[in-house]
Amino acid sequence: MKVWEVVKKPGFDALVLAQKPEPKPKAGEVLVKMHAAALNYRDLLVVKDASNDSDMPESIIPLSDGAGEVVAIGSNVKDVEVGDRITSCFMPEWIEGPLTAKKQMSALGYLNDGVLAEYSVFPEKGVIRCPGHLSYEEAAALPCAALTAWNALTRRKLLPGSTVLIQGTGGVSLFALQFAKLFGARVIGLSGSAEKIIRLKELGACLTINYRTTVDWARPIMEFTGGIGVDHIIEVGGSATLSNSLSCIRYGGTISIIGQVTGATVQIDLGSILAKDVTLQGIYVGSRKMFEEMNNAITLHKLKPVVDRSFPFEQARAAMEYLESAKHFGKVCITI
Amino acid sequence: MKVWEVVKKPGFDALVLAQKPEPKPKAGEVLVKMHAAALNYRDLLVVKDASNDSDMPESIIPLSDGAGEVVAIGSNVKDVEVGDRITSCFMPEWIEGPLTAKKQMSALGYLNDGVLAEYSVFPEKGVIRCPGHLSYEEAAALPCAALTAWNALTRRKLLPGSTVLIQGTGGVSLFALQFAKLFGARVIGLSGSAEKIIRLKELGACLTINYRTTVDWARPIMEFTGGIGVDHIIEVGGSATLSNSLSCIRYGGTISIIGQVTGATVQIDLGSILAKDVTLQGIYVGSRKMFEEMNNAITLHKLKPVVDRSFPFEQARAAMEYLESAKHFGKVCITI
Amino acid sequence: MKVWEVVKKPGFDALVLAQKPEPKPKAGEVLVKMHAAALNYRDLLVVKDASNDSDMPESIIPLSDGAGEVVAIGSNVKDVEVGDRITSCFMPEWIEGPLTAKKQMSALGYLNDGVLAEYSVFPEKGVIRCPGHLSYEEAAALPCAALTAWNALTRRKLLPGSTVLIQGTGGVSLFALQFAKLFGARVIGLSGSAEKIIRLKELGACLTINYRTTVDWARPIMEFTGGIGVDHIIEVGGSATLSNSLSCIRYGGTISIIGQVTGATVQIDLGSILAKDVTLQGIYVGSRKMFEEMNNAITLHKLKPVVDRSFPFEQARAAMEYLESAKHFGKVCITI
Amino acid sequence: MKVWEVVKKPGFDALVLAQKPEPKPKAGEVLVKMHAAALNYRDLLVVKDASNDSDMPESIIPLSDGAGEVVAIGSNVKDVEVGDRITSCFMPEWIEGPLTAKKQMSALGYLNDGVLAEYSVFPEKGVIRCPGHLSYEEAAALPCAALTAWNALTRRKLLPGSTVLIQGTGGVSLFALQFAKLFGARVIGLSGSAEKIIRLKELGACLTINYRTTVDWARPIMEFTGGIGVDHIIEVGGSATLSNSLSCIRYGGTISIIGQVTGATVQIDLGSILAKDVTLQGIYVGSRKMFEEMNNAITLHKLKPVVDRSFPFEQARAAMEYLESAKHFGKVCITI
C-alpha cells in the first residue's frame, strides 16, 4: 500500500511517498481503508522540524486525523464491525477522565504512526463511528480541531446569551464558532481578511473585526458588550493576541489557551489575570468520551464542518504548503 | 388604588378586591405602576389554604410575578430610573450566591405583599429591567416559572445534543422546553391531551408522549434514547411521575425536583438512585443574578414566553379557577 | 485450591466450601494468592437471595473485596509485578470517568466470580497496590466501603469547618468519619448502642446521638449547628432515616444516597428537597481513579481502617452471620 | 481622633499622621474602635506610588485590614451589636457571588479610606465577627492575606493527599500552608532563608527548598512527587517563579495567580500550559461569604495566624519599612 512518511530531512523534503506492506489487525485492533485525512498546524511542525527533532523516530507516517471504512477486525473486537465508517481518535489511549502524560504519548502522527496511508490499524477504542451525514473529508476534520474547540467550550459552563470570541479562521476557531452557536451563545470573530470576514458573518458571527485595520480590537469588543467584556475567548493566537484578550475578557471570564500561531512565548501581565479573576485553561484536544458527546451534538444538529479544500493523496505536500500559506478558511483535507 | 387581597376565608372566597392608599417609595425603593401579573400553582395554594394557614398574616396582596413601569424612585436609588419597564423578583433579597432561609422569607405573595395591585413598591434590587421585545404579560411570566426552569437547566452542565424531559404544559415545563432548545438539547414532552401534544411539537419537542394512553412512558423514552435514557428531567409531577422518571433517567443523569402537582409525598426506590448514580436537585426559583443571565439569553434569542391567556384585573378569581382547571398551555396572566 | 461458592439454595446454605483448579492468568491478567477478604451488606443479600435470584449464574464465588499478593502475571502486563501486595477493585472495568451500566456489570461477587478463594485472577487494571502500612485485612476493607465513602465526600466540594453526619457504625460510615476529618470537617455520629457511641467519640466524632433514645435526632443536630444544619449526610439508613435527614440538612446541603439498611423504598417529602435546595446524590462505590486518589490520602495520613474482627477462611458462614447480627463496629473480614 | 493618611508625596513621606473628627455611623453603618491593623504588600504600593497615582484622591486613610470593637451602630443595623469584636472586609460590597468591577471598587485603603485610624465606620455587611480565640492583631491578619489563600484553595476541589506548593513566607503563603494542611494536603515550601525554612518545617511543610541555593527548584519537586508534579501552586512570585512553576505543576493542576512580588510582567510558554492541561486562576481576595466559611474552619481548628511582629500605631512607617525589607515571616501588624 502507499503511504506518506516523514523522514529526517529538512523542511518539506521530509515528507516522502513510500510503499509499505498492508498492516494486519491483531487482537483488539481494526483495519481501516482510509478515505480522507485532515491537516493541522501541528503537522506542519512535525514535517518541518523533522531533521532537528531527536524525539521522533527515523520515520513515521504523519497526520493524526483520518476517516475511513473498517475492512477487517482482529479477535476480541466487540464494538466495531466491518463496514463501519469511522474517524480516528487523536490520542487512542485517552478514553475518558483527565489528560495524563501517558495518554498524551499515544497521539498519532508524531511519535507514533499516523493516518496518511491507504490502510491504517487502530486499537478498537481508537476509532469512533462518524455521524451519518458527514463525508469522509468532513469526518476527518473532527479528531483534533473540532474536539479541541468542544473541550474548550464544555469544560466550564457556557450559557445561552454568553459571548464567545474566536481568533482567525482556522479549524479550531470555526468549530468553536459553530459549537458556541449550538449553546445559544453569540460569537465575535476576528480576521485579517475582508473576504473571510464575509464568511464569518455567513456562519453567524454577530460582530466581526479586521485585526489588521483595528489593531486595538479589544476596544470595539468592550463597547459591543456594554463595557462588560467577553465570557470566553478561544485563544489561538499567542504572543500577538493575549494582551488584547486580557483587555476584553470579562470579570470571571475564561480564556482557553490552545494554539500559538503567532509564537509560543508571550509576555503577560499577571495583574490583569488576578484583578479580573480570569481563568486561563490549557486545552489539549480531548478524550474519546468528549468525542462521543460532540458527535451527539453534531448528529442532532446536522452540523457541517467547514472544509476549505481537499487535495488528492498524491498532492499531500501541496496541501501542507497551502496550509502554511494561511489562505484557508476552515480545514484543509486530503482525499485518499 | 385597587388591590386584590387574600384574607382568611375558605377557598376562592379568600380572594377579595379592595381599596388601599397608593404606597410611597422610601430610600432605596421604587414605585411601580403594575401592568400585568402572572399566576403560579403556588398562588392557588395560598388562596385556598388561607383559612388554615397560621403563618400567613391576616391579609396579604397575592401573586409574586408582575411587570410594570417605574413611576417614582426613593432617595439613594442608583440603577433604576423613572420610566423603566421592569419585572418583579420572586425573592427580592436573593441577589446572588446560594439560597438561604432568610432570602426565602423575602418571597412575594405569601408572607409579604405581592403584586396584584395597581401600584407596588419594591426595593431597588427587587426589580429587573424587562427584555425590550416582551409585552408586560410576557414579562410577568418570568420571575417564578422561567427562572425556575433556567435555574434547573443551568445548575449542572447541559451540553448540546443532550436530551431533556419535560412533564405537562405548565409554565415551568414550557420554559424548560424553550431554554433546553437554546442549549442545543432535544426535548421530550409529556402531556395528557392530544391537542397540547400538537402544540408541544410546534414548540420543537422531538418526541411527545400522551401519559394517559401510555402509562408506562419510561419505556418509549428508553427506546427513543437507544437504551441510554434522558440526561435531565424537569420533575414537576411528584408522586405520579417520579418512579417512571427514575426508570428513564440515564446513568449519572439529573432530576430537578421542582413541583408536586400530583402530590408532595412520594414513594421512591433509593436503589435506583444509587445504582444509576443519579442526582436529584431541589430547585426553588432562583437569584437575581440568574435572572440577569436568563434575560441575556431571552433578549439575544428574542424568546417569547408562552402566554395562554390574560384575564382583566377584575377577573382575578376567574383566572385562578382557570389555572386550577389545568386547561392552560403556558402561563395564565392578568392584565392590570 | 479451596473456594467458597454461592449456589442456588435458600439462606446461608447457599454458601458452600468447594474445591476448584487453580486459575491461570491470561494475557493482561494477574494471579493473586488471596490473603484476606472483607464483607459487605450486599454479600448477605447475594447469599440469602441466591435461591430466588434468576440473574445469578448457577454458582459464583462471592465477595468483592479482597487483598493478596501477586504470584504470576500473564503476557502484556505492564504495571503490576510478581510480589506486589494488591487490593481488588469492586468494578474492574470502571477505570475512570462516570459510571455506566457496562462498568457496573463488571462488579465482582454477584454476576462474576469474587474473591473468597485461595487464588483469584484479575485483569491488570482490576488490582491496585495497597498502602504499605496496611495489613491484608485492612487493605481488603477498602474496595467497596472506603471507596463509597470517598466518592460521596469528594463529588462536591467539602470545606474544612463543614459538618458531616454519619449513620451507624458500618464500614462506609466509619470511613466517612475518618475521611471527613482528613478534610478538616467535624463529624456527628448516630448509633443505637452506648458502647459504640464511646468508640465513635474515640474516632473523633464531635457530637454523638443515640437514635434509640433520641428518635427525633434532627432536633439536637439543628441546635448543635446553630439552626443551620448539616452540610453533608452520608445516608445509609433508608426508610427510617431519610425524613430526619431532610429535617437537619442545611440549605444547599448534600445527601449521599448510599444504602438502604432499613428499607429501600422510602416515603419522602419533595417539598423539603426543593424548598431547601438540597441535592441527593446516588453513590455506587467508585472508579479506579478515585481509588488511587483515596490511597494517596490513606498513605499520607497513615489512616487505619477500622476492622472489627477477622474470621478464618473456613468460618466464612460465621462471618456472614456476625455481619447480619449488626454487632460489628467497622469491617468484618476473613483471613484466607 | 488620630489617623494615618497617605497624601500625594513621594515615597514613605506620603504617609503622615493626622487628626480627624471622629466619624458617626449612619443608617446601616457601624462605628468601630480599631485595635489592630495588618499590612499587605499592596499597601506599600499605595504609599510609594502616591505622588504618581492620578486615580487616588488627594489623601486617604491607608490599610484595608483591621480589627476592633463595635462602639456604636446606626439605625437599621440588624446583625451587628455594640461590643462585637469584628474584622473589616477588604471589599465591603463583595458579599457573595463572583467578583465584579463594582465590588472591586469598594476595596478599602486605596480609592476609599482604610482602617489605620483610631475609629472607622463600616457598612454593616462590611464587618464580620472575629473567631473568639484570636487577638486583634491575629484577626487583622485575615481580611486580605488569609482570604486570598482560602479563595485560591477552595475554588477548585482540593483532596486530602494532594500536594500544594507555596512560595516564600509572606502572609498569603503561610495561610495557604495552614489551610492546605486543614484539607489534609501536604505542603512544599520555598524560601531563600535557612532560618525561615526551619520555621516552615515547624508549621508542617513536608519538603522545603532554598530557592537561592536550588535555583532549579522544579527538579527536586518533580522527584519528590514521583515524577507527577504538584496539584496546586500558590503563585505569588511572578516573573521569577512562573516558569519553574509550570515545570513542576502536574497534568491538570492549578496555579493560583496571586501576587507579583518579583514583577507583574512575565514571559510564559503557552505550550506548557496547554500540553499539561493546566489551569491558571486569577485570585483577588474574596467575598464575605468565603470569609464566613474561612472563619468556620479557623474557629473549629483553633488555627492561629502567624504574626511576625506588631508595631505601635505611631510607628506605622517603621512597620512599612520592615515589610519592605522582606525580613518578615507571616504578617506585619500595627497595634492601635
PDB file of C-alpha atoms in Angstrom, chain A residues 95-234:
ATOM      1  CA  ILE A  95     -10.662   7.210  26.670  1.00  0.00           C
ATOM      2  CA  GLU A  96     -12.043   9.432  29.419  1.00  0.00           C
ATOM      3  CA  GLY A  97     -11.071  11.206  32.642  1.00  0.00           C
ATOM      4  CA  PRO A  98      -8.311  13.824  32.794  1.00  0.00           C
ATOM      5  CA  LEU A  99      -5.300  14.026  30.482  1.00  0.00           C
ATOM      6  CA  THR A 100      -2.081  12.321  31.587  1.00  0.00           C
ATOM      7  CA  ALA A 101       1.399  12.180  30.131  1.00  0.00           C
ATOM      8  CA  LYS A 102       0.838   8.536  29.236  1.00  0.00           C
ATOM      9  CA  LYS A 103      -2.349   9.232  27.311  1.00  0.00           C
ATOM     10  CA  GLN A 104      -0.639  12.089  25.539  1.00  0.00           C
ATOM     11  CA  MET A 105       2.184   9.845  24.358  1.00  0.00           C
ATOM     12  CA  SER A 106      -0.338   7.857  22.343  1.00  0.00           C
ATOM     13  CA  ALA A 107      -1.069  10.739  19.960  1.00  0.00           C
ATOM     14  CA  LEU A 108      -0.916   9.800  16.292  1.00  0.00           C
ATOM     15  CA  GLY A 109       1.387  11.299  13.695  1.00  0.00           C
ATOM     16  CA  TYR A 110       4.363  12.286  15.783  1.00  0.00           C
ATOM     17  CA  LEU A 111       5.916   9.583  17.978  1.00  0.00           C
ATOM     18  CA  ASN A 112       3.507   7.021  16.555  1.00  0.00           C
ATOM     19  CA  ASP A 113       2.432   6.393  13.004  1.00  0.00           C
ATOM     20  CA  GLY A 114      -0.478   8.467  11.799  1.00  0.00           C
ATOM     21  CA  VAL A 115      -3.129   8.138   9.132  1.00  0.00           C
ATOM     22  CA  LEU A 116      -1.731   9.398   5.806  1.00  0.00           C
ATOM     23  CA  ALA A 117      -1.791   5.915   4.278  1.00  0.00           C
ATOM     24  CA  GLU A 118      -4.113   3.748   2.266  1.00  0.00           C
ATOM     25  CA  TYR A 119      -4.657   1.467   5.254  1.00  0.00           C
ATOM     26  CA  SER A 120      -4.230   2.012   8.976  1.00  0.00           C
ATOM     27  CA  VAL A 121      -4.575  -0.202  12.017  1.00  0.00           C
ATOM     28  CA  PHE A 122      -6.090   1.195  15.213  1.00  0.00           C
ATOM     29  CA  PRO A 123      -6.971  -0.228  18.606  1.00  0.00           C
ATOM     30  CA  GLU A 124     -10.732  -0.739  18.812  1.00  0.00           C
ATOM     31  CA  LYS A 125     -11.155   2.176  21.231  1.00  0.00           C
ATOM     32  CA  GLY A 126      -9.065   4.380  18.921  1.00  0.00           C
ATOM     33  CA  VAL A 127     -11.822   4.725  16.328  1.00  0.00           C
ATOM     34  CA  ILE A 128     -15.254   6.230  16.657  1.00  0.00           C
ATOM     35  CA  ARG A 129     -18.278   5.991  14.368  1.00  0.00           C
ATOM     36  CA  CYS A 130     -18.831   9.021  12.068  1.00  0.00           C
ATOM     37  CA  PRO A 131     -22.050  10.985  12.182  1.00  0.00           C
ATOM     38  CA  GLY A 132     -24.003   9.653   9.195  1.00  0.00           C
ATOM     39  CA  HIS A 133     -24.471  12.951   7.398  1.00  0.00           C
ATOM     40  CA  LEU A 134     -20.740  13.664   7.017  1.00  0.00           C
ATOM     41  CA  SER A 135     -18.467  12.899   4.068  1.00  0.00           C
ATOM     42  CA  TYR A 136     -15.131  11.268   4.856  1.00  0.00           C
ATOM     43  CA  GLU A 137     -13.381  14.613   4.416  1.00  0.00           C
ATOM     44  CA  GLU A 138     -15.774  16.279   6.852  1.00  0.00           C
ATOM     45  CA  ALA A 139     -15.383  13.418   9.329  1.00  0.00           C
ATOM     46  CA  ALA A 140     -11.595  13.664   9.085  1.00  0.00           C
ATOM     47  CA  ALA A 141     -11.859  17.271  10.227  1.00  0.00           C
ATOM     48  CA  LEU A 142     -13.101  16.269  13.681  1.00  0.00           C
ATOM     49  CA  PRO A 143     -10.415  14.462  15.769  1.00  0.00           C
ATOM     50  CA  CYS A 144      -8.167  17.394  16.579  1.00  0.00           C
ATOM     51  CA  ALA A 145      -9.719  20.719  15.570  1.00  0.00           C
ATOM     52  CA  ALA A 146     -13.349  20.054  16.433  1.00  0.00           C
ATOM     53  CA  LEU A 147     -12.584  18.178  19.639  1.00  0.00           C
ATOM     54  CA  THR A 148     -10.247  20.932  20.834  1.00  0.00           C
ATOM     55  CA  ALA A 149     -12.995  23.502  20.330  1.00  0.00           C
ATOM     56  CA  TRP A 150     -15.563  21.260  22.038  1.00  0.00           C
ATOM     57  CA  ASN A 151     -13.277  20.580  25.013  1.00  0.00           C
ATOM     58  CA  ALA A 152     -12.610  24.312  25.408  1.00  0.00           C
ATOM     59  CA  LEU A 153     -16.265  25.304  25.359  1.00  0.00           C
ATOM     60  CA  THR A 154     -17.558  22.491  27.546  1.00  0.00           C
ATOM     61  CA  ARG A 155     -15.016  22.437  30.367  1.00  0.00           C
ATOM     62  CA  ARG A 156     -16.703  25.216  32.273  1.00  0.00           C
ATOM     63  CA  LYS A 157     -20.380  26.077  31.969  1.00  0.00           C
ATOM     64  CA  LEU A 158     -21.360  28.072  28.868  1.00  0.00           C
ATOM     65  CA  LEU A 159     -24.803  29.662  28.997  1.00  0.00           C
ATOM     66  CA  PRO A 160     -27.112  30.777  26.194  1.00  0.00           C
ATOM     67  CA  GLY A 161     -26.713  34.521  25.869  1.00  0.00           C
ATOM     68  CA  SER A 162     -22.951  34.400  26.548  1.00  0.00           C
ATOM     69  CA  THR A 163     -20.371  35.964  24.261  1.00  0.00           C
ATOM     70  CA  VAL A 164     -17.501  33.970  22.747  1.00  0.00           C
ATOM     71  CA  LEU A 165     -14.539  35.419  20.866  1.00  0.00           C
ATOM     72  CA  ILE A 166     -12.744  33.456  18.164  1.00  0.00           C
ATOM     73  CA  GLN A 167      -9.482  34.453  16.504  1.00  0.00           C
ATOM     74  CA  GLY A 168      -8.850  33.801  12.838  1.00  0.00           C
ATOM     75  CA  THR A 169     -10.492  31.249  10.624  1.00  0.00           C
ATOM     76  CA  GLY A 170      -8.573  28.040  11.193  1.00  0.00           C
ATOM     77  CA  GLY A 171     -10.261  24.804  12.038  1.00  0.00           C
ATOM     78  CA  VAL A 172     -10.469  25.216  15.808  1.00  0.00           C
ATOM     79  CA  SER A 173     -11.820  28.737  15.518  1.00  0.00           C
ATOM     80  CA  LEU A 174     -14.578  27.877  13.078  1.00  0.00           C
ATOM     81  CA  PHE A 175     -15.650  24.815  15.047  1.00  0.00           C
ATOM     82  CA  ALA A 176     -15.713  26.990  18.162  1.00  0.00           C
ATOM     83  CA  LEU A 177     -17.970  29.415  16.308  1.00  0.00           C
ATOM     84  CA  GLN A 178     -20.323  26.650  15.267  1.00  0.00           C
ATOM     85  CA  PHE A 179     -20.387  24.951  18.675  1.00  0.00           C
ATOM     86  CA  ALA A 180     -20.809  28.213  20.579  1.00  0.00           C
ATOM     87  CA  LYS A 181     -23.882  28.904  18.497  1.00  0.00           C
ATOM     88  CA  LEU A 182     -25.296  25.483  19.393  1.00  0.00           C
ATOM     89  CA  PHE A 183     -25.004  26.590  23.022  1.00  0.00           C
ATOM     90  CA  GLY A 184     -27.044  29.674  22.241  1.00  0.00           C
ATOM     91  CA  ALA A 185     -24.028  31.966  22.631  1.00  0.00           C
ATOM     92  CA  ARG A 186     -23.191  34.857  20.348  1.00  0.00           C
ATOM     93  CA  VAL A 187     -19.833  34.897  18.622  1.00  0.00           C
ATOM     94  CA  ILE A 188     -17.403  37.667  17.805  1.00  0.00           C
ATOM     95  CA  GLY A 189     -14.920  36.847  15.064  1.00  0.00           C
ATOM     96  CA  LEU A 190     -11.511  38.326  14.230  1.00  0.00           C
ATOM     97  CA  SER A 191      -9.847  38.038  10.876  1.00  0.00           C
ATOM     98  CA  GLY A 192      -7.226  39.877   8.851  1.00  0.00           C
ATOM     99  CA  SER A 193      -9.092  39.432   5.576  1.00  0.00           C
ATOM    100  CA  ALA A 194     -12.181  41.254   4.348  1.00  0.00           C
ATOM    101  CA  GLU A 195     -13.214  38.215   2.363  1.00  0.00           C
ATOM    102  CA  LYS A 196     -13.013  35.874   5.318  1.00  0.00           C
ATOM    103  CA  ILE A 197     -14.960  38.340   7.415  1.00  0.00           C
ATOM    104  CA  ILE A 198     -17.842  37.998   4.996  1.00  0.00           C
ATOM    105  CA  ARG A 199     -17.746  34.253   5.513  1.00  0.00           C
ATOM    106  CA  LEU A 200     -17.610  34.614   9.295  1.00  0.00           C
ATOM    107  CA  LYS A 201     -20.807  36.612   9.057  1.00  0.00           C
ATOM    108  CA  GLU A 202     -22.400  33.946   6.903  1.00  0.00           C
ATOM    109  CA  LEU A 203     -21.562  31.412   9.613  1.00  0.00           C
ATOM    110  CA  GLY A 204     -23.369  33.568  12.154  1.00  0.00           C
ATOM    111  CA  ALA A 205     -20.783  35.793  13.813  1.00  0.00           C
ATOM    112  CA  CYS A 206     -22.676  38.715  15.331  1.00  0.00           C
ATOM    113  CA  LEU A 207     -19.668  41.039  15.249  1.00  0.00           C
ATOM    114  CA  THR A 208     -16.555  40.824  13.105  1.00  0.00           C
ATOM    115  CA  ILE A 209     -13.371  42.841  13.371  1.00  0.00           C
ATOM    116  CA  ASN A 210     -10.453  43.099  10.987  1.00  0.00           C
ATOM    117  CA  TYR A 211      -7.428  42.931  13.256  1.00  0.00           C
ATOM    118  CA  ARG A 212      -5.191  44.449  10.602  1.00  0.00           C
ATOM    119  CA  THR A 213      -7.173  47.645  10.406  1.00  0.00           C
ATOM    120  CA  THR A 214      -8.283  47.615  14.048  1.00  0.00           C
ATOM    121  CA  VAL A 215      -5.114  46.725  15.901  1.00  0.00           C
ATOM    122  CA  ASP A 216      -6.662  47.701  19.198  1.00  0.00           C
ATOM    123  CA  TRP A 217      -9.581  45.288  18.745  1.00  0.00           C
ATOM    124  CA  ALA A 218     -10.253  44.959  22.475  1.00  0.00           C
ATOM    125  CA  ARG A 219     -11.811  48.412  22.408  1.00  0.00           C
ATOM    126  CA  PRO A 220     -14.709  47.754  19.986  1.00  0.00           C
ATOM    127  CA  ILE A 221     -15.358  44.468  21.781  1.00  0.00           C
ATOM    128  CA  MET A 222     -15.702  46.234  25.121  1.00  0.00           C
ATOM    129  CA  GLU A 223     -18.098  48.683  23.516  1.00  0.00           C
ATOM    130  CA  PHE A 224     -20.134  45.953  21.862  1.00  0.00           C
ATOM    131  CA  THR A 225     -20.510  44.138  25.188  1.00  0.00           C
ATOM    132  CA  GLY A 226     -21.614  47.242  27.046  1.00  0.00           C
ATOM    133  CA  GLY A 227     -18.338  47.544  28.916  1.00  0.00           C
ATOM    134  CA  ILE A 228     -18.604  44.022  30.332  1.00  0.00           C
ATOM    135  CA  GLY A 229     -16.336  42.044  28.047  1.00  0.00           C
ATOM    136  CA  VAL A 230     -16.350  38.569  26.561  1.00  0.00           C
ATOM    137  CA  ASP A 231     -17.244  35.423  28.549  1.00  0.00           C
ATOM    138  CA  HIS A 232     -14.928  33.017  26.778  1.00  0.00           C
ATOM    139  CA  ILE A 233     -12.010  33.560  24.425  1.00  0.00           C
ATOM    140  CA  ILE A 234     -10.677  30.788  22.215  1.00  0.00           C
TER     141      ILE A 234
END
